[in-house]
mmCIF file of C-alpha atoms and ligand atoms in Angstrom:
data_model
loop_
_atom_site.group_PDB
_atom_site.id
_atom_site.type_symbol
_atom_site.label_atom_id
_atom_site.label_comp_id
_atom_site.label_asym_id
_atom_site.label_seq_id
_atom_site.Cartn_x
_atom_site.Cartn_y
_atom_site.Cartn_z
ATOM 1 C CA MET A 1 -13.079 11.113 -13.150
ATOM 2 C CA ALA A 2 -13.124 7.577 -13.125
ATOM 3 C CA LEU A 3 -15.136 5.169 -11.355
ATOM 4 C CA TYR A 4 -13.690 2.944 -8.659
ATOM 5 C CA LEU A 5 -15.242 0.280 -7.482
ATOM 6 C CA ILE A 6 -13.508 -0.382 -4.189
ATOM 7 C CA THR A 7 -14.334 -4.290 -2.513
ATOM 8 C CA GLY A 8 -13.881 -4.851 0.821
ATOM 9 C CA ILE A 9 -14.533 -0.216 1.800
ATOM 10 C CA GLY A 10 -15.170 -0.670 5.120
ATOM 11 C CA GLY A 11 -12.130 -2.394 6.328
ATOM 12 C CA PHE A 12 -8.604 -0.415 6.514
ATOM 13 C CA ILE A 13 -6.867 -0.630 3.536
ATOM 14 C CA GLY A 14 -10.387 -0.007 1.794
ATOM 15 C CA SER A 15 -11.340 3.111 3.570
ATOM 16 C CA SER A 16 -7.908 4.287 3.083
ATOM 17 C CA LEU A 17 -8.006 3.828 -0.652
ATOM 18 C CA ALA A 18 -11.761 5.600 -0.553
ATOM 19 C CA ARG A 19 -10.655 8.316 1.178
ATOM 20 C CA GLU A 20 -7.415 9.011 -1.298
ATOM 21 C CA LEU A 21 -9.786 8.712 -4.025
ATOM 22 C CA LEU A 22 -11.791 11.085 -2.792
ATOM 23 C CA ARG A 23 -8.991 14.229 -2.556
ATOM 24 C CA ARG A 24 -7.499 13.275 -6.024
ATOM 25 C CA GLY A 25 -11.657 13.951 -6.813
ATOM 26 C CA GLU A 26 -12.093 10.577 -8.228
ATOM 27 C CA GLN A 27 -15.760 8.887 -7.804
ATOM 28 C CA VAL A 28 -15.770 5.803 -5.349
ATOM 29 C CA ARG A 29 -18.525 3.210 -5.573
ATOM 30 C CA GLY A 30 -17.785 0.451 -2.256
ATOM 31 C CA ILE A 31 -19.116 -2.824 -1.297
ATOM 32 C CA ASP A 32 -19.274 -4.884 1.874
ATOM 33 C CA ASN A 33 -20.216 -7.301 3.681
ATOM 34 C CA PHE A 34 -19.375 -5.384 6.836
ATOM 35 C CA SER A 35 -17.940 -8.938 9.053
ATOM 36 C CA THR A 36 -14.519 -7.925 9.230
ATOM 37 C CA GLY A 37 -15.335 -4.413 8.035
ATOM 38 C CA ARG A 38 -16.795 -1.545 10.248
ATOM 39 C CA ARG A 39 -18.535 1.379 8.912
ATOM 40 C CA GLU A 40 -16.822 3.585 11.141
ATOM 41 C CA ASN A 41 -13.975 3.620 9.224
ATOM 42 C CA LEU A 42 -16.322 5.298 6.382
ATOM 43 C CA ALA A 43 -17.704 7.646 8.959
ATOM 44 C CA GLN A 44 -16.857 10.667 7.892
ATOM 45 C CA ILE A 45 -17.242 10.372 4.160
ATOM 46 C CA LEU A 46 -19.756 8.138 3.841
ATOM 47 C CA GLY A 47 -21.794 11.271 1.978
ATOM 48 C CA GLN A 48 -19.477 11.111 -0.911
ATOM 49 C CA ILE A 49 -19.585 7.788 -1.616
ATOM 50 C CA ASP A 50 -22.078 4.844 -3.308
ATOM 51 C CA CYS A 51 -21.587 1.898 -0.677
ATOM 52 C CA ARG A 52 -24.026 -1.195 -1.092
ATOM 53 C CA GLU A 53 -23.836 -3.729 1.547
ATOM 54 C CA ILE A 54 -22.819 -6.835 -0.694
ATOM 55 C CA ASP A 55 -21.100 -9.951 0.266
ATOM 56 C CA ILE A 56 -19.072 -10.753 -2.673
ATOM 57 C CA LEU A 57 -20.361 -14.215 -2.782
ATOM 58 C CA ASP A 58 -23.722 -12.992 -4.540
ATOM 59 C CA LEU A 59 -22.337 -13.066 -7.963
ATOM 60 C CA GLU A 60 -25.575 -11.293 -9.349
ATOM 61 C CA ALA A 61 -25.053 -8.672 -6.750
ATOM 62 C CA VAL A 62 -21.325 -8.072 -7.935
ATOM 63 C CA LYS A 63 -22.228 -8.004 -11.279
ATOM 64 C CA SER A 64 -24.712 -4.999 -10.710
ATOM 65 C CA ALA A 65 -22.163 -2.842 -8.359
ATOM 66 C CA CYS A 66 -20.072 -2.995 -11.493
ATOM 67 C CA ALA A 67 -22.399 -1.106 -13.663
ATOM 68 C CA GLY A 68 -20.322 1.576 -15.443
ATOM 69 C CA VAL A 69 -17.300 0.792 -13.318
ATOM 70 C CA ASP A 70 -14.021 1.843 -14.569
ATOM 71 C CA PHE A 71 -11.419 0.370 -12.066
ATOM 72 C CA VAL A 72 -12.326 -2.328 -9.282
ATOM 73 C CA LEU A 73 -9.357 -2.592 -5.755
ATOM 74 C CA HIS A 74 -10.725 -5.766 -4.888
ATOM 75 C CA GLN A 75 -9.937 -5.828 -1.022
ATOM 76 C CA ALA A 76 -12.480 -7.847 0.485
ATOM 77 C CA ALA A 77 -11.466 -11.364 1.844
ATOM 78 C CA ILE A 78 -10.743 -12.348 5.148
ATOM 79 C CA PRO A 79 -7.101 -11.516 5.810
ATOM 80 C CA SER A 80 -5.602 -13.735 8.834
ATOM 81 C CA VAL A 81 -3.161 -16.649 8.821
ATOM 82 C CA PRO A 82 -4.364 -18.159 12.058
ATOM 83 C CA LYS A 83 -8.611 -17.614 11.602
ATOM 84 C CA SER A 84 -7.397 -20.257 7.763
ATOM 85 C CA VAL A 85 -5.347 -22.865 9.882
ATOM 86 C CA LEU A 86 -9.060 -22.912 12.051
ATOM 87 C CA ASP A 87 -11.360 -22.669 8.772
ATOM 88 C CA PRO A 88 -10.148 -23.149 5.182
ATOM 89 C CA ILE A 89 -12.915 -23.736 4.403
ATOM 90 C CA ALA A 90 -14.222 -20.039 4.625
ATOM 91 C CA SER A 91 -10.947 -18.600 3.858
ATOM 92 C CA ASN A 92 -11.620 -20.273 0.400
ATOM 93 C CA ARG A 93 -14.757 -19.142 -0.273
ATOM 94 C CA ALA A 94 -14.355 -15.629 0.479
ATOM 95 C CA ASN A 95 -10.611 -15.712 -0.653
ATOM 96 C CA VAL A 96 -11.046 -17.552 -3.941
ATOM 97 C CA ASP A 97 -14.294 -18.249 -4.826
ATOM 98 C CA GLY A 98 -15.290 -14.203 -4.070
ATOM 99 C CA THR A 99 -12.314 -13.507 -6.081
ATOM 100 C CA VAL A 100 -13.627 -15.747 -9.231
ATOM 101 C CA ASN A 101 -17.047 -13.776 -8.741
ATOM 102 C CA VAL A 102 -15.576 -10.561 -8.771
ATOM 103 C CA LEU A 103 -13.247 -11.124 -12.181
ATOM 104 C CA VAL A 104 -16.000 -12.567 -13.679
ATOM 105 C CA ALA A 105 -18.561 -9.661 -13.113
ATOM 106 C CA ALA A 106 -15.801 -6.739 -13.822
ATOM 107 C CA ARG A 107 -14.961 -8.983 -17.129
ATOM 108 C CA ASP A 108 -18.673 -8.947 -18.130
ATOM 109 C CA ALA A 109 -18.685 -5.487 -17.059
ATOM 110 C CA LYS A 110 -15.766 -4.493 -19.213
ATOM 111 C CA VAL A 111 -14.120 -2.881 -16.538
ATOM 112 C CA LYS A 112 -10.830 -1.465 -17.550
ATOM 113 C CA ARG A 113 -8.811 -3.116 -15.049
ATOM 114 C CA VAL A 114 -8.450 -5.095 -11.853
ATOM 115 C CA VAL A 115 -6.081 -4.400 -8.696
ATOM 116 C CA TYR A 116 -5.875 -7.234 -6.720
ATOM 117 C CA ALA A 117 -4.718 -7.227 -2.692
ATOM 118 C CA ALA A 118 -2.461 -10.556 -3.178
ATOM 119 C CA SER A 119 -0.216 -11.415 -0.256
ATOM 120 C CA SER A 120 3.333 -11.441 0.736
ATOM 121 C CA SER A 121 2.821 -14.294 2.713
ATOM 122 C CA ALA A 122 2.650 -16.429 -1.211
ATOM 123 C CA TYR A 123 6.896 -16.672 -0.825
ATOM 124 C CA GLY A 124 5.950 -18.964 2.597
ATOM 125 C CA ASP A 125 8.978 -19.622 4.432
ATOM 126 C CA THR A 126 12.329 -20.128 2.188
ATOM 127 C CA PRO A 127 15.043 -18.680 3.465
ATOM 128 C CA THR A 128 16.016 -16.618 0.689
ATOM 129 C CA LEU A 129 16.196 -12.735 1.455
ATOM 130 C CA PRO A 130 14.384 -9.796 0.119
ATOM 131 C CA LYS A 131 11.725 -12.022 -1.582
ATOM 132 C CA HIS A 132 10.986 -11.479 -5.471
ATOM 133 C CA GLU A 133 8.269 -11.913 -7.761
ATOM 134 C CA GLY A 134 10.843 -14.085 -10.008
ATOM 135 C CA MET A 135 10.691 -16.890 -6.821
ATOM 136 C CA THR A 136 8.622 -20.604 -6.871
ATOM 137 C CA PRO A 137 5.476 -19.465 -3.988
ATOM 138 C CA ASP A 138 5.761 -21.823 -1.484
ATOM 139 C CA PRO A 139 2.665 -20.708 0.779
ATOM 140 C CA ILE A 140 1.861 -22.760 3.982
ATOM 141 C CA SER A 141 -1.444 -21.645 6.011
ATOM 142 C CA PRO A 142 -4.420 -22.073 3.849
ATOM 143 C CA TYR A 143 -4.794 -17.986 3.637
ATOM 144 C CA ALA A 144 -1.157 -18.107 1.650
ATOM 145 C CA VAL A 145 -2.485 -20.728 -0.694
ATOM 146 C CA ALA A 146 -6.064 -18.876 -1.091
ATOM 147 C CA LYS A 147 -4.168 -15.574 -1.821
ATOM 148 C CA LEU A 148 -1.959 -17.097 -3.979
ATOM 149 C CA ALA A 149 -4.735 -18.829 -6.153
ATOM 150 C CA SER A 150 -6.914 -16.030 -6.770
ATOM 151 C CA GLU A 151 -3.296 -13.937 -8.014
ATOM 152 C CA ARG A 152 -3.188 -16.515 -10.558
ATOM 153 C CA TYR A 153 -6.865 -16.144 -11.082
ATOM 154 C CA MET A 154 -6.458 -12.537 -11.788
ATOM 155 C CA ILE A 155 -3.468 -13.834 -14.586
ATOM 156 C CA SER A 156 -5.151 -16.268 -16.233
ATOM 157 C CA PHE A 157 -8.496 -13.706 -16.363
ATOM 158 C CA TYR A 158 -5.856 -11.338 -18.363
ATOM 159 C CA ARG A 159 -4.298 -14.845 -20.141
ATOM 160 C CA CYS A 160 -8.201 -15.545 -21.359
ATOM 161 C CA TYR A 161 -10.295 -12.843 -21.066
ATOM 162 C CA GLY A 162 -7.530 -9.508 -22.149
ATOM 163 C CA LEU A 163 -8.838 -8.038 -18.793
ATOM 164 C CA GLU A 164 -6.215 -6.051 -17.401
ATOM 165 C CA THR A 165 -5.550 -7.199 -13.834
ATOM 166 C CA VAL A 166 -2.368 -6.257 -11.060
ATOM 167 C CA ALA A 167 -1.909 -8.318 -8.411
ATOM 168 C CA LEU A 168 -0.272 -6.492 -5.415
ATOM 169 C CA ARG A 169 1.936 -8.740 -2.936
ATOM 170 C CA TYR A 170 1.163 -6.672 -0.126
ATOM 171 C CA PHE A 171 4.082 -7.505 3.183
ATOM 172 C CA ASN A 172 1.778 -6.444 6.136
ATOM 173 C CA ILE A 173 0.094 -3.283 5.846
ATOM 174 C CA PHE A 174 -0.528 -1.314 8.869
ATOM 175 C CA GLY A 175 -1.744 2.020 9.902
ATOM 176 C CA PRO A 176 -4.412 3.814 11.314
ATOM 177 C CA ARG A 177 -7.956 1.848 11.794
ATOM 178 C CA GLN A 178 -6.990 -1.896 11.558
ATOM 179 C CA ASP A 179 -8.902 -3.349 13.683
ATOM 180 C CA PRO A 180 -6.840 -4.588 17.003
ATOM 181 C CA SER A 181 -10.221 -6.496 18.607
ATOM 182 C CA SER A 182 -9.347 -9.326 17.255
ATOM 183 C CA PRO A 183 -7.519 -12.206 18.555
ATOM 184 C CA TYR A 184 -6.533 -12.724 14.528
ATOM 185 C CA SER A 185 -5.782 -8.630 14.324
ATOM 186 C CA GLY A 186 -2.538 -7.956 12.672
ATOM 187 C CA VAL A 187 0.251 -7.529 15.312
ATOM 188 C CA LEU A 188 0.920 -4.237 15.526
ATOM 189 C CA ALA A 189 -3.177 -2.899 16.132
ATOM 190 C CA LYS A 190 -2.821 -5.132 18.967
ATOM 191 C CA PHE A 191 0.721 -4.144 20.779
ATOM 192 C CA ILE A 192 0.043 -0.678 20.087
ATOM 193 C CA THR A 193 -3.234 -0.685 21.547
ATOM 194 C CA LEU A 194 -2.796 -3.103 24.607
ATOM 195 C CA MET A 195 0.486 -0.936 24.971
ATOM 196 C CA LEU A 196 -1.543 2.368 25.279
ATOM 197 C CA LYS A 197 -3.728 0.879 27.806
ATOM 198 C CA GLY A 198 -0.748 -0.422 29.966
ATOM 199 C CA LYS A 199 -1.235 -3.831 28.737
ATOM 200 C CA GLN A 200 1.278 -6.110 28.147
ATOM 201 C CA PRO A 201 1.560 -7.883 24.467
ATOM 202 C CA THR A 202 2.302 -11.395 23.715
ATOM 203 C CA MET A 203 4.862 -12.157 21.479
ATOM 204 C CA PHE A 204 4.158 -15.137 19.333
ATOM 205 C CA GLY A 205 7.319 -16.750 19.579
ATOM 206 C CA ASP A 206 11.006 -15.720 20.634
ATOM 207 C CA GLY A 207 9.940 -12.459 18.857
ATOM 208 C CA GLU A 208 12.705 -13.120 16.595
ATOM 209 C CA GLN A 209 11.057 -13.304 13.647
ATOM 210 C CA SER A 210 11.068 -9.877 10.718
ATOM 211 C CA ARG A 211 8.634 -8.611 8.855
ATOM 212 C CA ASP A 212 8.339 -5.442 5.981
ATOM 213 C CA PHE A 213 5.898 -4.140 8.269
ATOM 214 C CA THR A 214 4.371 -1.381 5.384
ATOM 215 C CA TYR A 215 2.895 1.885 5.750
ATOM 216 C CA ILE A 216 -0.643 2.263 4.894
ATOM 217 C CA ASP A 217 -0.349 5.460 2.525
ATOM 218 C CA ASN A 218 2.284 3.654 0.406
ATOM 219 C CA ALA A 219 -0.438 0.378 -0.235
ATOM 220 C CA VAL A 220 -2.693 3.484 -1.164
ATOM 221 C CA GLU A 221 -0.203 4.617 -3.754
ATOM 222 C CA ALA A 222 0.863 1.150 -4.932
ATOM 223 C CA ASN A 223 -2.790 0.133 -6.059
ATOM 224 C CA LEU A 224 -3.233 4.546 -7.560
ATOM 225 C CA LEU A 225 -0.470 3.458 -9.444
ATOM 226 C CA ALA A 226 -1.663 0.221 -10.816
ATOM 227 C CA CYS A 227 -4.428 1.180 -11.900
ATOM 228 C CA LYS A 228 -2.726 3.780 -14.039
ATOM 229 C CA ALA A 229 0.175 2.306 -15.364
ATOM 230 C CA PRO A 230 0.588 1.061 -19.335
ATOM 231 C CA ALA A 231 -1.237 -1.719 -19.514
ATOM 232 C CA VAL A 232 1.972 -3.594 -21.422
ATOM 233 C CA GLN A 233 4.182 -3.240 -18.208
ATOM 234 C CA VAL A 234 1.461 -4.156 -15.277
ATOM 235 C CA ALA A 235 -1.114 -6.110 -17.127
ATOM 236 C CA GLY A 236 -1.168 -9.704 -15.997
ATOM 237 C CA LYS A 237 1.508 -9.176 -13.504
ATOM 238 C CA VAL A 238 2.414 -9.594 -10.107
ATOM 239 C CA PHE A 239 4.348 -7.101 -7.958
ATOM 240 C CA ASN A 240 5.349 -6.839 -4.090
ATOM 241 C CA VAL A 241 4.432 -3.230 -2.396
ATOM 242 C CA ALA A 242 6.384 -3.051 0.884
ATOM 243 C CA THR A 243 9.647 -0.995 1.770
ATOM 244 C CA GLY A 244 12.232 -3.342 1.204
ATOM 245 C CA ARG A 245 13.813 -3.261 5.157
ATOM 246 C CA ARG A 246 12.846 -5.850 7.607
ATOM 247 C CA VAL A 247 12.727 -5.120 11.353
ATOM 248 C CA THR A 248 11.716 -7.979 13.936
ATOM 249 C CA LEU A 249 8.786 -8.030 17.148
ATOM 250 C CA ASN A 250 11.486 -7.654 19.511
ATOM 251 C CA GLU A 251 13.080 -4.255 18.024
ATOM 252 C CA THR A 252 9.550 -3.105 17.219
ATOM 253 C CA PHE A 253 8.547 -3.696 20.495
ATOM 254 C CA LYS A 254 11.056 -1.041 22.059
ATOM 255 C CA LEU A 255 10.058 1.255 19.129
ATOM 256 C CA LEU A 256 6.688 1.337 20.799
ATOM 257 C CA GLN A 257 7.947 1.100 24.001
ATOM 258 C CA GLU A 258 9.143 4.767 23.606
ATOM 259 C CA LEU A 259 6.541 6.502 21.295
ATOM 260 C CA THR A 260 3.631 4.636 23.710
ATOM 261 C CA SER A 261 5.229 5.503 27.091
ATOM 262 C CA TYR A 262 4.864 1.726 28.184
ATOM 263 C CA SER A 263 6.591 0.806 31.150
ATOM 264 C CA GLY A 264 6.279 -3.215 31.536
ATOM 265 C CA THR A 265 7.679 -5.995 29.437
ATOM 266 C CA ALA A 266 6.000 -8.587 26.560
ATOM 267 C CA THR A 267 5.382 -12.129 27.099
ATOM 268 C CA TYR A 268 6.441 -15.044 25.125
ATOM 269 C CA GLY A 269 3.992 -17.667 24.379
ATOM 270 C CA GLU A 270 4.037 -20.435 21.291
ATOM 271 C CA GLU A 271 4.935 -20.019 18.243
ATOM 272 C CA ARG A 272 1.932 -19.779 16.227
ATOM 273 C CA GLY A 273 0.844 -22.597 13.197
ATOM 274 C CA GLY A 274 1.536 -21.487 9.944
ATOM 275 C CA ASP A 275 3.311 -18.493 10.526
ATOM 276 C CA ILE A 276 6.644 -18.047 8.548
ATOM 277 C CA LYS A 277 10.412 -16.549 10.501
ATOM 278 C CA HIS A 278 11.754 -14.130 8.148
ATOM 279 C CA SER A 279 9.396 -11.480 5.188
ATOM 280 C CA MET A 280 11.162 -8.807 3.449
ATOM 281 C CA ALA A 281 10.390 -7.277 -0.047
ATOM 282 C CA ASP A 282 12.633 -6.877 -3.433
ATOM 283 C CA ILE A 283 10.848 -4.055 -4.627
ATOM 284 C CA SER A 284 12.861 -3.254 -7.708
ATOM 285 C CA LEU A 285 9.553 -4.843 -10.155
ATOM 286 C CA ALA A 286 7.677 -1.992 -8.318
ATOM 287 C CA GLU A 287 9.819 0.649 -8.895
ATOM 288 C CA LYS A 288 10.245 -0.438 -12.586
ATOM 289 C CA HIS A 289 7.187 -0.999 -13.872
ATOM 290 C CA LEU A 290 4.794 1.170 -11.606
ATOM 291 C CA GLY A 291 7.182 4.309 -10.845
ATOM 292 C CA TYR A 292 6.471 3.160 -6.887
ATOM 293 C CA LYS A 293 8.421 4.504 -4.328
ATOM 294 C CA PRO A 294 7.890 3.617 -0.402
ATOM 295 C CA LYS A 295 6.917 7.749 0.874
ATOM 296 C CA VAL A 296 6.705 6.727 4.387
ATOM 297 C CA ASN A 297 9.179 4.656 6.105
ATOM 298 C CA PHE A 298 8.483 2.362 8.957
ATOM 299 C CA GLU A 299 9.107 4.489 11.943
ATOM 300 C CA ASP A 300 7.240 7.686 10.715
ATOM 301 C CA GLY A 301 4.325 5.160 9.546
ATOM 302 C CA LEU A 302 4.421 3.524 13.515
ATOM 303 C CA ARG A 303 4.734 7.155 15.272
ATOM 304 C CA ARG A 304 1.617 8.403 12.928
ATOM 305 C CA THR A 305 -0.245 5.016 14.027
ATOM 306 C CA VAL A 306 0.561 5.628 17.654
ATOM 307 C CA GLU A 307 -1.577 8.703 17.509
ATOM 308 C CA TRP A 308 -3.735 7.974 15.785
ATOM 309 C CA TYR A 309 -4.569 5.211 18.412
ATOM 310 C CA ARG A 310 -3.499 6.949 20.965
ATOM 311 C CA SER A 311 -6.625 10.028 19.859
ATOM 312 C CA GLU A 312 -8.837 7.511 19.238
ATOM 313 C CA THR A 313 -8.999 6.410 23.255
HETATM 314 C C1 UD2 B 401 0.083 -12.438 6.762
HETATM 315 C C2 UD2 B 401 0.956 -11.622 5.360
HETATM 316 C C3 UD2 B 401 0.690 -10.382 5.447
HETATM 317 C C4 UD2 B 401 -1.004 -9.797 5.230
HETATM 318 C C5 UD2 B 401 -1.753 -10.712 6.611
HETATM 319 C C6 UD2 B 401 -3.039 -10.813 6.371
HETATM 320 C C7 UD2 B 401 3.363 -12.804 5.733
HETATM 321 C C8 UD2 B 401 4.636 -12.929 5.844
HETATM 322 N N1 UD2 B 401 2.581 -11.809 5.461
HETATM 323 O O1 UD2 B 401 1.117 -11.297 8.025
HETATM 324 O O2 UD2 B 401 1.117 -9.992 4.312
HETATM 325 O O3 UD2 B 401 -1.063 -10.666 4.362
HETATM 326 O O4 UD2 B 401 -0.925 -12.393 6.568
HETATM 327 O O5 UD2 B 401 -3.381 -11.070 7.710
HETATM 328 O O6 UD2 B 401 2.844 -14.038 5.327
HETATM 329 N N2 UD2 B 401 2.051 -11.883 16.499
HETATM 330 C C9 UD2 B 401 2.767 -12.031 17.662
HETATM 331 N N3 UD2 B 401 1.465 -11.218 18.688
HETATM 332 C C10 UD2 B 401 0.455 -11.258 18.504
HETATM 333 C C11 UD2 B 401 -0.167 -11.312 17.235
HETATM 334 C C12 UD2 B 401 0.834 -11.157 16.016
HETATM 335 O O7 UD2 B 401 3.682 -12.407 18.279
HETATM 336 O O8 UD2 B 401 0.047 -10.868 19.137
HETATM 337 C C13 UD2 B 401 3.375 -12.180 15.802
HETATM 338 C C14 UD2 B 401 2.926 -13.727 14.820
HETATM 339 O O9 UD2 B 401 3.113 -14.828 15.018
HETATM 340 C C15 UD2 B 401 3.531 -12.957 13.270
HETATM 341 C C16 UD2 B 401 4.089 -12.007 13.522
HETATM 342 O O10 UD2 B 401 3.332 -11.013 14.711
HETATM 343 O O11 UD2 B 401 5.008 -13.834 13.517
HETATM 344 C C17 UD2 B 401 2.625 -11.213 11.983
HETATM 345 O O12 UD2 B 401 1.738 -11.560 12.905
HETATM 346 P P1 UD2 B 401 0.680 -10.996 11.964
HETATM 347 O O13 UD2 B 401 -0.867 -11.939 12.036
HETATM 348 O O14 UD2 B 401 0.448 -9.476 11.621
HETATM 349 O O15 UD2 B 401 0.787 -10.723 10.131
HETATM 350 P P2 UD2 B 401 1.139 -12.296 9.195
HETATM 351 O O16 UD2 B 401 2.794 -12.241 9.092
HETATM 352 O O17 UD2 B 401 0.244 -13.457 9.604
#
């Protein structure tokens, strides 16, 4: 049994990691400042985890949380492109300064490995598809820059201090418990909850933008594989975590009409600042070195997610 520290445990990805680790008989400690993370996400497992209200900007507190830890899964962040465009200082503080604190604390506590929630936004709007890890990053939004900077810090801590780190570039992770309530929420959580209530969703732009939407179980699996893969294959490296397919928002809306029984239309508005048009991953590196294979495809993931939100309303 190993002890895992999840930063951002109240978030939808952090809490999903916690549930799977517990299911596998592992020990879980978690930290969150509960600014965007939610205690309800942890309601069923609170008795089984060591959950601490800690901000990753508080280095001493993060150091105490790292004591005795084997693996750190660093998910804590302010995860939004438009939010970062509005407030780049807050984005940088949480997404870069916070990461450096986590790395320093993990290094000093002699943690075995740190796995980081990096982002596909690092690729920017370059026309080449699929995106592969060998491409030169070209981040657009402050959020994307911060996520890329943290990814580089991961690599730096491996090179300078020998701390094993793995950066997983998440491609639009979605699934149950993703918060739909903020204007900055992920598009699928927003669209599903609106459409289940018979309300009209808004596409920013023409709806022809595409994403490699990746169901949460795939991201969870990638994290756990990244903890266990041989260091020689993964330490100090970056991997795409995705499905290798893309769908447009217009196509997704049609699927959601069937799944939610929403008979109305979508409305179309201004394109969003800092947005990118198309995103799709080459996942062959993760397949080769992590043994990663997407377990749940987009359609099944969407179905499960709609069912979950339906059961919550
Ligand atoms: C980026 C990253 C993603 C993750 C995420 C964290 C890319 C390709 N992906 O997601 O991996 O790090 O940031 O937040 O950079 N949209 C609408 N209507 C809405 C809401 C969104 O049309 O009500 C559009 C939005 O303009 C965008 C698409 O839907 O074109 C996806 O937006 P999102 O905020 O769900 O995720 P995205 O792609 O910024």
